[in-house]
Short mmCIF file of C-alpha atoms (C1' of nucleotides) in Angstrom, two decimals:
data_model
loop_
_atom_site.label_atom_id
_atom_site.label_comp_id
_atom_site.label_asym_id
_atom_site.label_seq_id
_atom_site.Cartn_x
_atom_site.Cartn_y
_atom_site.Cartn_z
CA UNK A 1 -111.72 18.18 -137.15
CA UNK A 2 -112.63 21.44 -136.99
CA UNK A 3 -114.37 22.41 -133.30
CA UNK A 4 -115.32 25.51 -131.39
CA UNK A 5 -113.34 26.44 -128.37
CA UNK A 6 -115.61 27.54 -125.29
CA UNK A 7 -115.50 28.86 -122.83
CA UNK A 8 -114.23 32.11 -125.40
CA UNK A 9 -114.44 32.09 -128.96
CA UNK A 10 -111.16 31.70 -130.73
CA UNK A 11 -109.15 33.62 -133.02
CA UNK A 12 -106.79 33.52 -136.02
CA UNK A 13 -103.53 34.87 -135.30
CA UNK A 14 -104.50 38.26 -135.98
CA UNK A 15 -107.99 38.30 -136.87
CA UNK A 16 -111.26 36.87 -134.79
CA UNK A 17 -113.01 34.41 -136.96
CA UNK A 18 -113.02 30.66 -135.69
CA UNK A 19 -110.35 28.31 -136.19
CA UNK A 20 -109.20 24.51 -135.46
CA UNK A 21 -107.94 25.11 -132.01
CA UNK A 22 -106.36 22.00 -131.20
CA UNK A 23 -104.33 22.09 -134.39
CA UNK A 24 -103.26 25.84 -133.86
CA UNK A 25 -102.18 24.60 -129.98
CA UNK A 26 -100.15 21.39 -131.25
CA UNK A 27 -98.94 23.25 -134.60
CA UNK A 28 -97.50 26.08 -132.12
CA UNK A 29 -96.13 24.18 -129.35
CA UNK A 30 -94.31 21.84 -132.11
CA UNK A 31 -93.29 24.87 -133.64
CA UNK A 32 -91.39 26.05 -130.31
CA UNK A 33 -90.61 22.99 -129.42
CA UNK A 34 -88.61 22.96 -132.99
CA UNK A 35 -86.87 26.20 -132.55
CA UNK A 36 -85.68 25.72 -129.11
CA UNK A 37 -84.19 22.18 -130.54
CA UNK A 38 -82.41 24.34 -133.32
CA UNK A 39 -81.29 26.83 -130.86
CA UNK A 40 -80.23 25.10 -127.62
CA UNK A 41 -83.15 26.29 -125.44
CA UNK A 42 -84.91 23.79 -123.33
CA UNK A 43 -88.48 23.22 -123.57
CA UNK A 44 -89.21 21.50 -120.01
CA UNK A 45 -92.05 20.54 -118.88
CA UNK A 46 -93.14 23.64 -116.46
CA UNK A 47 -92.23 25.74 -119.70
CA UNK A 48 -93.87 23.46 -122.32
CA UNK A 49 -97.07 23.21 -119.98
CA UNK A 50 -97.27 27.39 -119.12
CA UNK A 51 -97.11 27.42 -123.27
CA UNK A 52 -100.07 25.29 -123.62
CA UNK A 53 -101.90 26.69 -120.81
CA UNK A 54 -101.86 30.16 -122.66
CA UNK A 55 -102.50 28.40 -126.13
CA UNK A 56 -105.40 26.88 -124.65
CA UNK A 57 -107.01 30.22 -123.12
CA UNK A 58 -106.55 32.05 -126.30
CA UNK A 59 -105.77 35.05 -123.83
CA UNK A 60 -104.20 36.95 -121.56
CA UNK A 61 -103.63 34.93 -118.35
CA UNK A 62 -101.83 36.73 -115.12
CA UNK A 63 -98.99 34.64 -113.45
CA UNK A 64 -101.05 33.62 -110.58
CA UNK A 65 -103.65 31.94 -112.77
CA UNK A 66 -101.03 30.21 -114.54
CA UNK A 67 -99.38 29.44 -111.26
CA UNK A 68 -102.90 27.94 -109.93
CA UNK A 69 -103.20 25.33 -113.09
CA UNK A 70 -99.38 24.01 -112.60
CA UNK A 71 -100.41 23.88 -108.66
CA UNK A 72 -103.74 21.69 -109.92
CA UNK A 73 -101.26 19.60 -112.29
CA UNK A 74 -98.00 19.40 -109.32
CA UNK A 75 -96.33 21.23 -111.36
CA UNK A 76 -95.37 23.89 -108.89
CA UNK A 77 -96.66 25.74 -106.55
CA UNK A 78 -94.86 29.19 -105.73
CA UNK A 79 -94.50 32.31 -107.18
CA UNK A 80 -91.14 31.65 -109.02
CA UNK A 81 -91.78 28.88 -111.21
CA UNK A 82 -94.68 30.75 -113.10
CA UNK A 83 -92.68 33.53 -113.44
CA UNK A 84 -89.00 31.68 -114.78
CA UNK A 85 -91.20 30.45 -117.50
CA UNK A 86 -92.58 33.13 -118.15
CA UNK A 87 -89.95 34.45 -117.74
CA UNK A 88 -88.02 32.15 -120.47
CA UNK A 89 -91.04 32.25 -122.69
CA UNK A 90 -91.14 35.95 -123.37
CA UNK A 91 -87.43 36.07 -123.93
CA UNK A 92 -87.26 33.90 -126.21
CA UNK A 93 -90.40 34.99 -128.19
CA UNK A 94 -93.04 32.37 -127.40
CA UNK A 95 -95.21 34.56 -125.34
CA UNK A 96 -95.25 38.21 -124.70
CA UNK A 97 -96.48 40.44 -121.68
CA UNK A 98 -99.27 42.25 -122.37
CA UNK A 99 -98.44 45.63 -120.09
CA UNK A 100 -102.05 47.35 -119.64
CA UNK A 101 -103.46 43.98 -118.03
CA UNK A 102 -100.20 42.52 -116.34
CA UNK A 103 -100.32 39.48 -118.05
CA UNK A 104 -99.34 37.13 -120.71
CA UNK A 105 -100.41 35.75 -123.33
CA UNK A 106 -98.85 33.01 -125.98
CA UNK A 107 -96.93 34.28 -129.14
CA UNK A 108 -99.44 33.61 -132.02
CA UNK A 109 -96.48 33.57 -134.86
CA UNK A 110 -93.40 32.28 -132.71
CA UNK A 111 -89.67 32.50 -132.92
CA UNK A 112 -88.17 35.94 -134.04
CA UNK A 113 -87.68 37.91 -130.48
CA UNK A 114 -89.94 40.77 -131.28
CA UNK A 115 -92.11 43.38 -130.01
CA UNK A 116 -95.93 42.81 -130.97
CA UNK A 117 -99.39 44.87 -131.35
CA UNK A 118 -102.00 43.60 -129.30
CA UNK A 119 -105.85 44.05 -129.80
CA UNK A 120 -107.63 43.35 -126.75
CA UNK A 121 -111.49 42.34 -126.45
CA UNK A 122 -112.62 44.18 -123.32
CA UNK A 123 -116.23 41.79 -123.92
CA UNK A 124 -114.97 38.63 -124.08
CA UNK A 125 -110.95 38.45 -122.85
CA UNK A 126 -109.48 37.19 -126.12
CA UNK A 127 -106.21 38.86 -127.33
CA UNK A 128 -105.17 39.05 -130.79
CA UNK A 129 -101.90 39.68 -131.76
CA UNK A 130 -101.86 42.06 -134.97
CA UNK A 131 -98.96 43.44 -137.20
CA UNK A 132 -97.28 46.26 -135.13
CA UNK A 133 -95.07 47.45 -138.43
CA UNK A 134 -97.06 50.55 -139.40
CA UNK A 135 -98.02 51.54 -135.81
CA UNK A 136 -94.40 50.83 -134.94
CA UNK A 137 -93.10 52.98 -138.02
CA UNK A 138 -95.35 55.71 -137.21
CA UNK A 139 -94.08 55.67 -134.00
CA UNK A 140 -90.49 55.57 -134.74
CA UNK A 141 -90.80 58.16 -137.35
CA UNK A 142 -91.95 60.71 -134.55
CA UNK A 143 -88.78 59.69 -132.06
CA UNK A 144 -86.74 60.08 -134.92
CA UNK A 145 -87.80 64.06 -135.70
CA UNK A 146 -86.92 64.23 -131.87
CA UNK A 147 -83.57 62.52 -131.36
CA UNK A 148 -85.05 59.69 -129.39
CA UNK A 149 -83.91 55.67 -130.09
CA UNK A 150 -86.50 52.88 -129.72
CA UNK A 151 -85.05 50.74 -127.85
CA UNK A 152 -88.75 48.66 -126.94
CA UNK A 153 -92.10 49.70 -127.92
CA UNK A 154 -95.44 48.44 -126.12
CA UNK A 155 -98.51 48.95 -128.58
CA UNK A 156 -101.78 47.85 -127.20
CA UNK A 157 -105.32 48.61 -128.41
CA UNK A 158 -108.83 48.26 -126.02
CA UNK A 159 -111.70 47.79 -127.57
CA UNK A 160 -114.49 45.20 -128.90
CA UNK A 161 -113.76 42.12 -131.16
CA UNK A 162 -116.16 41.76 -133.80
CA UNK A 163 -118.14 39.07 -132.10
CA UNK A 164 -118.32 41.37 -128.80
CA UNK A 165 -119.44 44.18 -131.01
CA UNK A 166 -122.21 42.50 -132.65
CA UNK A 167 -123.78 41.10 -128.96
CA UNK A 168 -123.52 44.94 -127.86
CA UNK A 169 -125.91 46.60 -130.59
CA UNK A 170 -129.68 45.78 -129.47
CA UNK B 1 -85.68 83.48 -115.92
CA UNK B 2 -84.84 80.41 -117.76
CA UNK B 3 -82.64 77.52 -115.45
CA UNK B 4 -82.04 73.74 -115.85
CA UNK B 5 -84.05 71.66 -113.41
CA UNK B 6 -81.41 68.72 -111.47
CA UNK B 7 -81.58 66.12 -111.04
CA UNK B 8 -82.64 64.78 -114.45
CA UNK B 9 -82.40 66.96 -117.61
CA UNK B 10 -85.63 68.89 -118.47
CA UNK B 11 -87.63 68.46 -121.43
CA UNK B 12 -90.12 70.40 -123.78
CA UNK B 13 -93.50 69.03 -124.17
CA UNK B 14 -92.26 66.65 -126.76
CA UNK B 15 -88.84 66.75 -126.97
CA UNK B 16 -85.65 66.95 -124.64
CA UNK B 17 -84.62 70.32 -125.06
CA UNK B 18 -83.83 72.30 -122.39
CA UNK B 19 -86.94 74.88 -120.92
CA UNK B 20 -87.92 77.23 -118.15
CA UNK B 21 -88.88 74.32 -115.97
CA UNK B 22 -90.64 76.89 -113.23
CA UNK B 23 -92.40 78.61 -115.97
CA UNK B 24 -93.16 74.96 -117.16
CA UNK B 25 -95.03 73.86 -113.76
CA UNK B 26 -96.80 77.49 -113.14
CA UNK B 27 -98.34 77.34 -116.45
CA UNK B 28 -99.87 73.91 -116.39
CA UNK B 29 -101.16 74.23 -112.62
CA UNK B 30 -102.96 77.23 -113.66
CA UNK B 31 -104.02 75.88 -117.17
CA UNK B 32 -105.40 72.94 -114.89
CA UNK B 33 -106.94 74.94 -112.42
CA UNK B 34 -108.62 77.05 -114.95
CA UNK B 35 -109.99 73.87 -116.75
CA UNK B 36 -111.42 72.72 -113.65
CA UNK B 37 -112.88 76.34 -112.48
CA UNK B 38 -115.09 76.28 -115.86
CA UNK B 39 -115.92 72.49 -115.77
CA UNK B 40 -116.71 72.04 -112.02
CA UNK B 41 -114.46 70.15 -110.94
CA UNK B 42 -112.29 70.39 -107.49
CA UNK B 43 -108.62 70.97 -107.88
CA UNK B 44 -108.32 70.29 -104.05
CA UNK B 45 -104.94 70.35 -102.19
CA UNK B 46 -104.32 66.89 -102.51
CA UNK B 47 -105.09 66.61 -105.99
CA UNK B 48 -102.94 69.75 -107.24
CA UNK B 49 -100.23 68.56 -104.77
CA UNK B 50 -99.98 65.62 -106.79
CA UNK B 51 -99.95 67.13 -110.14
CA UNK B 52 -97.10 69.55 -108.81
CA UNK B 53 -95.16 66.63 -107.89
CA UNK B 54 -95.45 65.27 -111.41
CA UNK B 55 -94.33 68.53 -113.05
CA UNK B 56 -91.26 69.03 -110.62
CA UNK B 57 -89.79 65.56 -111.39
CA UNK B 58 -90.95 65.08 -115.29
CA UNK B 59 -90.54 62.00 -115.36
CA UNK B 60 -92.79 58.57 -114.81
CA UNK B 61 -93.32 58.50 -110.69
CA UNK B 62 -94.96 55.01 -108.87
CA UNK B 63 -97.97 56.05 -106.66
CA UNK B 64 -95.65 55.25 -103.86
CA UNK B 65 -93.39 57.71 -104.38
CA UNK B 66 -96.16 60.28 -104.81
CA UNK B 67 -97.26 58.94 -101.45
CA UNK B 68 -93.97 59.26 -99.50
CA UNK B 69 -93.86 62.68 -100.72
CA UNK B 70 -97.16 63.21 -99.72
CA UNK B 71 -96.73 62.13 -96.22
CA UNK B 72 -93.45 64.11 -95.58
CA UNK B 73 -95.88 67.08 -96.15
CA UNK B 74 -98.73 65.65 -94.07
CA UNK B 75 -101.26 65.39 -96.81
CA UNK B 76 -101.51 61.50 -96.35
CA UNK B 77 -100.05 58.90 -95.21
CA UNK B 78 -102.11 55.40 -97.05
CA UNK B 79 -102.11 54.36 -100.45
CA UNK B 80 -105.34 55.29 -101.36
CA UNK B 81 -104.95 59.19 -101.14
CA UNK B 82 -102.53 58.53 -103.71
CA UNK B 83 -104.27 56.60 -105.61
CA UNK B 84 -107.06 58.79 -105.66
CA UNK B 85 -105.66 61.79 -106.83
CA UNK B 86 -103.79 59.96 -109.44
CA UNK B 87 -107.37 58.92 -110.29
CA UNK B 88 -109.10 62.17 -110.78
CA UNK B 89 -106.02 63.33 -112.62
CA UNK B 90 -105.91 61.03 -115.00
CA UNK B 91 -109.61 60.40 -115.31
CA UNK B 92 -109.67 64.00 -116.60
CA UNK B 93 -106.93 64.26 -118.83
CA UNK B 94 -104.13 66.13 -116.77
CA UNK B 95 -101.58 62.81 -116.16
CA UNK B 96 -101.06 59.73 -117.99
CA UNK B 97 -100.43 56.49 -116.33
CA UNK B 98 -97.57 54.81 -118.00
CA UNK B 99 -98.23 50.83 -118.18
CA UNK B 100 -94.85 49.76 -118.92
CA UNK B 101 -93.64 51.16 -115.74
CA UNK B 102 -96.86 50.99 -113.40
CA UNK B 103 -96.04 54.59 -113.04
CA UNK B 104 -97.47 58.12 -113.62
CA UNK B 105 -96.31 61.29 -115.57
CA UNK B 106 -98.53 64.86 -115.48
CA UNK B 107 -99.76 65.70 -119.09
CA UNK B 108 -97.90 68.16 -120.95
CA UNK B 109 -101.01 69.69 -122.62
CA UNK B 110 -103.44 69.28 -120.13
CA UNK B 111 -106.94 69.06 -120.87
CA UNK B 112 -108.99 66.91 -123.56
CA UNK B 113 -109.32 63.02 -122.21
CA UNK B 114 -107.00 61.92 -124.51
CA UNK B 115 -104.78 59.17 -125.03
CA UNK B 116 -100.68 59.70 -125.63
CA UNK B 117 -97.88 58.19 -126.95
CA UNK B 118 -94.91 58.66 -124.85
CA UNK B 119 -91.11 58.31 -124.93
CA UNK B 120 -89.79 56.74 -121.71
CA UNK B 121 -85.27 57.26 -121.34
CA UNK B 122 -84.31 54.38 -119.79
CA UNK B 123 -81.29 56.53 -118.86
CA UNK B 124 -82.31 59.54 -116.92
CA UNK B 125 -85.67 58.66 -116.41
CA UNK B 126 -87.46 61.20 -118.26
CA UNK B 127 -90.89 60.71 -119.77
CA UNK B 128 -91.63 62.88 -122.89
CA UNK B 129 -95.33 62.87 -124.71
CA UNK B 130 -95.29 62.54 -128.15
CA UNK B 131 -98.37 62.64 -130.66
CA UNK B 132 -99.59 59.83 -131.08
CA UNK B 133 -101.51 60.15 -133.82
CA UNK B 134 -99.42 58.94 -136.64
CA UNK B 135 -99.26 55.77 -134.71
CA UNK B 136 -103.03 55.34 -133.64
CA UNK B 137 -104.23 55.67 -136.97
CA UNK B 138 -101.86 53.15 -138.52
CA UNK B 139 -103.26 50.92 -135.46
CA UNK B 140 -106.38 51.79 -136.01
CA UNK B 141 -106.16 50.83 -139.58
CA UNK B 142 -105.19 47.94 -138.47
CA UNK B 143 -107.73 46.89 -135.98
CA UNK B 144 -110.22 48.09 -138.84
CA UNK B 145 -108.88 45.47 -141.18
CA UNK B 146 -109.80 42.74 -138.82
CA UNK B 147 -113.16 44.11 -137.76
CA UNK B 148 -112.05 45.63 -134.08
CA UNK B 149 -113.13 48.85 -132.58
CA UNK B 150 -110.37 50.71 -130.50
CA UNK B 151 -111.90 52.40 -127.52
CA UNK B 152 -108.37 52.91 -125.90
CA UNK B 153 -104.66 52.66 -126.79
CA UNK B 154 -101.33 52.34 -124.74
CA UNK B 155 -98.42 53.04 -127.19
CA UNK B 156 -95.02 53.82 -124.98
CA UNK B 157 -91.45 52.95 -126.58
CA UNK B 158 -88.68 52.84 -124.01
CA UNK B 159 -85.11 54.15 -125.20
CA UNK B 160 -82.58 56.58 -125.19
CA UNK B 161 -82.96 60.36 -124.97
CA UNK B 162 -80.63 62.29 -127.30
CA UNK B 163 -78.42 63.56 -124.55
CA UNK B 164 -78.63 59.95 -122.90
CA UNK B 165 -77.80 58.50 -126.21
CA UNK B 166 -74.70 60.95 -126.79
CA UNK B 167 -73.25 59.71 -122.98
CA UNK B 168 -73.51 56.24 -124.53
CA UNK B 169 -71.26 57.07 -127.02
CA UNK B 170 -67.31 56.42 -125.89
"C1'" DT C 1 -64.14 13.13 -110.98
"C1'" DG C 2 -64.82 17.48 -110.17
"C1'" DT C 3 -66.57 21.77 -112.27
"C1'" DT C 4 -69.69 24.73 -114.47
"C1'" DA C 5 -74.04 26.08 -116.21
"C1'" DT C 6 -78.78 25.76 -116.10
"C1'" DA C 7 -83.23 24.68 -114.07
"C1'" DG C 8 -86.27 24.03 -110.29
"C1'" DG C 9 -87.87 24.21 -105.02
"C1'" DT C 10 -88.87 27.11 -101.16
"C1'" DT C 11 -89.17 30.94 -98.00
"C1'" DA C 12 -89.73 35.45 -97.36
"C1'" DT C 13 -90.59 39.94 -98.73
"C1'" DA C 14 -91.28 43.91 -101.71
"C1'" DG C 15 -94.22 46.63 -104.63
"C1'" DA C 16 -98.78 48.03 -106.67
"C1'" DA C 17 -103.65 48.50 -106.13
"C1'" DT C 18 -108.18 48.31 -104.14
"C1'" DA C 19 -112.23 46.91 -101.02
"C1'" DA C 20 -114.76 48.44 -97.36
"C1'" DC C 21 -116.17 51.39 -93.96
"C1'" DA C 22 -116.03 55.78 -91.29
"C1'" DT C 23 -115.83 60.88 -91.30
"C1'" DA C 24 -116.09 65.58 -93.08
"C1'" DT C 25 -117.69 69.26 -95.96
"C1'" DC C 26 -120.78 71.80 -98.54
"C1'" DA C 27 -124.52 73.06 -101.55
"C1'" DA C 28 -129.49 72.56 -102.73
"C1'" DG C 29 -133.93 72.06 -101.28
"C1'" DA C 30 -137.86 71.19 -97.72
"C1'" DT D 1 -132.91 75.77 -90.00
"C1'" DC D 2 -132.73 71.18 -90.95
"C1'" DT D 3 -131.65 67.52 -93.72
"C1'" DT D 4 -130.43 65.25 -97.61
"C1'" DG D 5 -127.28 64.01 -101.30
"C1'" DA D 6 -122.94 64.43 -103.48
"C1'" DT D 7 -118.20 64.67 -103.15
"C1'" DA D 8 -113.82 64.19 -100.90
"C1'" DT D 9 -110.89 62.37 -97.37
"C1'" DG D 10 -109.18 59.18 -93.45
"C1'" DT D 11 -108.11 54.55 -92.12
"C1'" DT D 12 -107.72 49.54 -91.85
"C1'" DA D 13 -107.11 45.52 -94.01
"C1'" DT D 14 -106.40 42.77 -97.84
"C1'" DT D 15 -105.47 41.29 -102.54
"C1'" DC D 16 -102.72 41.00 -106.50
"C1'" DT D 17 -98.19 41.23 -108.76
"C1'" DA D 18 -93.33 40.39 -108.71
"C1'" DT D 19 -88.69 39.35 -107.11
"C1'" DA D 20 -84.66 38.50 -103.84
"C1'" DA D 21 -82.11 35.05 -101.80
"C1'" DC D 22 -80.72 30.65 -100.88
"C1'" DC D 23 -80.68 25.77 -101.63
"C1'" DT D 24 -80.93 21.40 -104.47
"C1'" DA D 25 -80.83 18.65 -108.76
"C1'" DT D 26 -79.16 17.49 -113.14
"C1'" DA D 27 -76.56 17.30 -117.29
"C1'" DA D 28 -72.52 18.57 -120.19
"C1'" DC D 29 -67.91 18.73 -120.12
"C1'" DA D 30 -62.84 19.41 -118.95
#
DNA sequence: TGTTATAGGTTATAGAATAACATATCAAGA
DNA sequence: TCTTGATATGTTATTCTATAACCTATAACA
């Protein structure tokens, strides 16, 4: 049952073409919901929903529009309760903070607690999480001929998705 | 007339050795005055203020602190002279605004709008500029693969300094 | 049963950034 | 000289982002 995803076009985990989104929502959240079984972690309701809420946008989402859907649903209504699960989510490796927009966005491949490489559609708002491993060994190879230990690395890209790029050219 | 620079530990343009830090500051004011003399633009009080600031402290600085210093001197006293400044300078090329820490650091080779990598110590605070290039082009290999076009890239890795790291050693 | 750990509710505030409007300065051109 | 446009600054108010602090609820467990 393969649909399109409006208002903004989906993507695979770290490409842009068009995928089953209501399968990649239910496949991740059952996914998380797995690994916080296997590990302990509660997966309450606030924290399940805030996951689906960014699985559902396909992008980046600050913590007050996150907070305004919960408030919409009784969820919650201050400050605090978007950010604990947030909070819990990006600690845990189901989401991650995207630091040039201050905002989040879901983890596209979850579990392992790990840094990420983010391409980011300036057009339409969609988020892509790509492979950070050559950016990020690039990067450590120059701290290295310096002295300096990674500790955390934020890798972020700007730019047009495919789909964005093709509506630009006249 | 070479000295250390309290209270955090100097650094080079891209590593953490020690350096003339007075030298250091002269220089780049007058490299960025010079840029500005043959390209128009107005290095006003304010704006070189600001940049001095940067250089003294050599490390990541929130527009707020900018500001307080500002005001203390009677340059300003609201957010948006700040902000302003910190505009022009980085609009140009002569700071950097650091997203992990919503924070700003002066360039340490002024000049070409250009994006950085940096190295951020979580220890003493110092902000070092690496090249970046290594890592953009493995990133933008990798946006290539999925059909993106980069038009601007954050990379930042937080860690430890090599004389922070040594202190961390019992 | 009490204790501890974890999660959520609520109030208040801190921190970062900008919108909007008023004023000043100066150079180029009528 | 006047005035017009461009640029920079001054000021007020507001928006957006994030967290501190304190209190309550619940579940696991000694």
């Amino acid at each position: 049952m393969t649909q399109t995803c409006p208002p903004t076009p989906p993507v695979t985990p770290i490409g842009f073409a068009r995928h089953d989104h209501h399968a990649c929502i239910e496949g991740t959240v059952a996914v998380v919901a797995a690994r916080c079984a296997a590990e302990g972690l509660q997966l309450t309701p606030v924290r399940r929903r805030v996951l689906e809420i960014l699985l559902e946008r396909h992008r980046a989402l600050g913590a007050y529009e996150i907070l305004d859907v919960l408030r919409d649903e009784g969820l919650g209504s201050q400050p605090p309760v978007a950010y604990r699960a947030l909070e819990f989510l990006t600690r845990h490796g189901f989401a991650h903070r995207i630091e040039g927009l201050n905002a989040f966005a879901a983890c596209t491949h979850p579990g392992e607690d790990h840094d990420a490489a983010f391409l980011i559609c300036t057009g339409c708002g969609v988020v892509a999480e790509a492979q950070p491993d050559a950016a990020r060994a690039a990067l450590a190879q120059t701290a290295r001929s310096v002295g300096f230990t990674i500790r955390r690395s934020v890798i972020e890209a700007e730019g047009l998705c495919p789909s964005c790029a093709t509506d630009a050219q006249p």
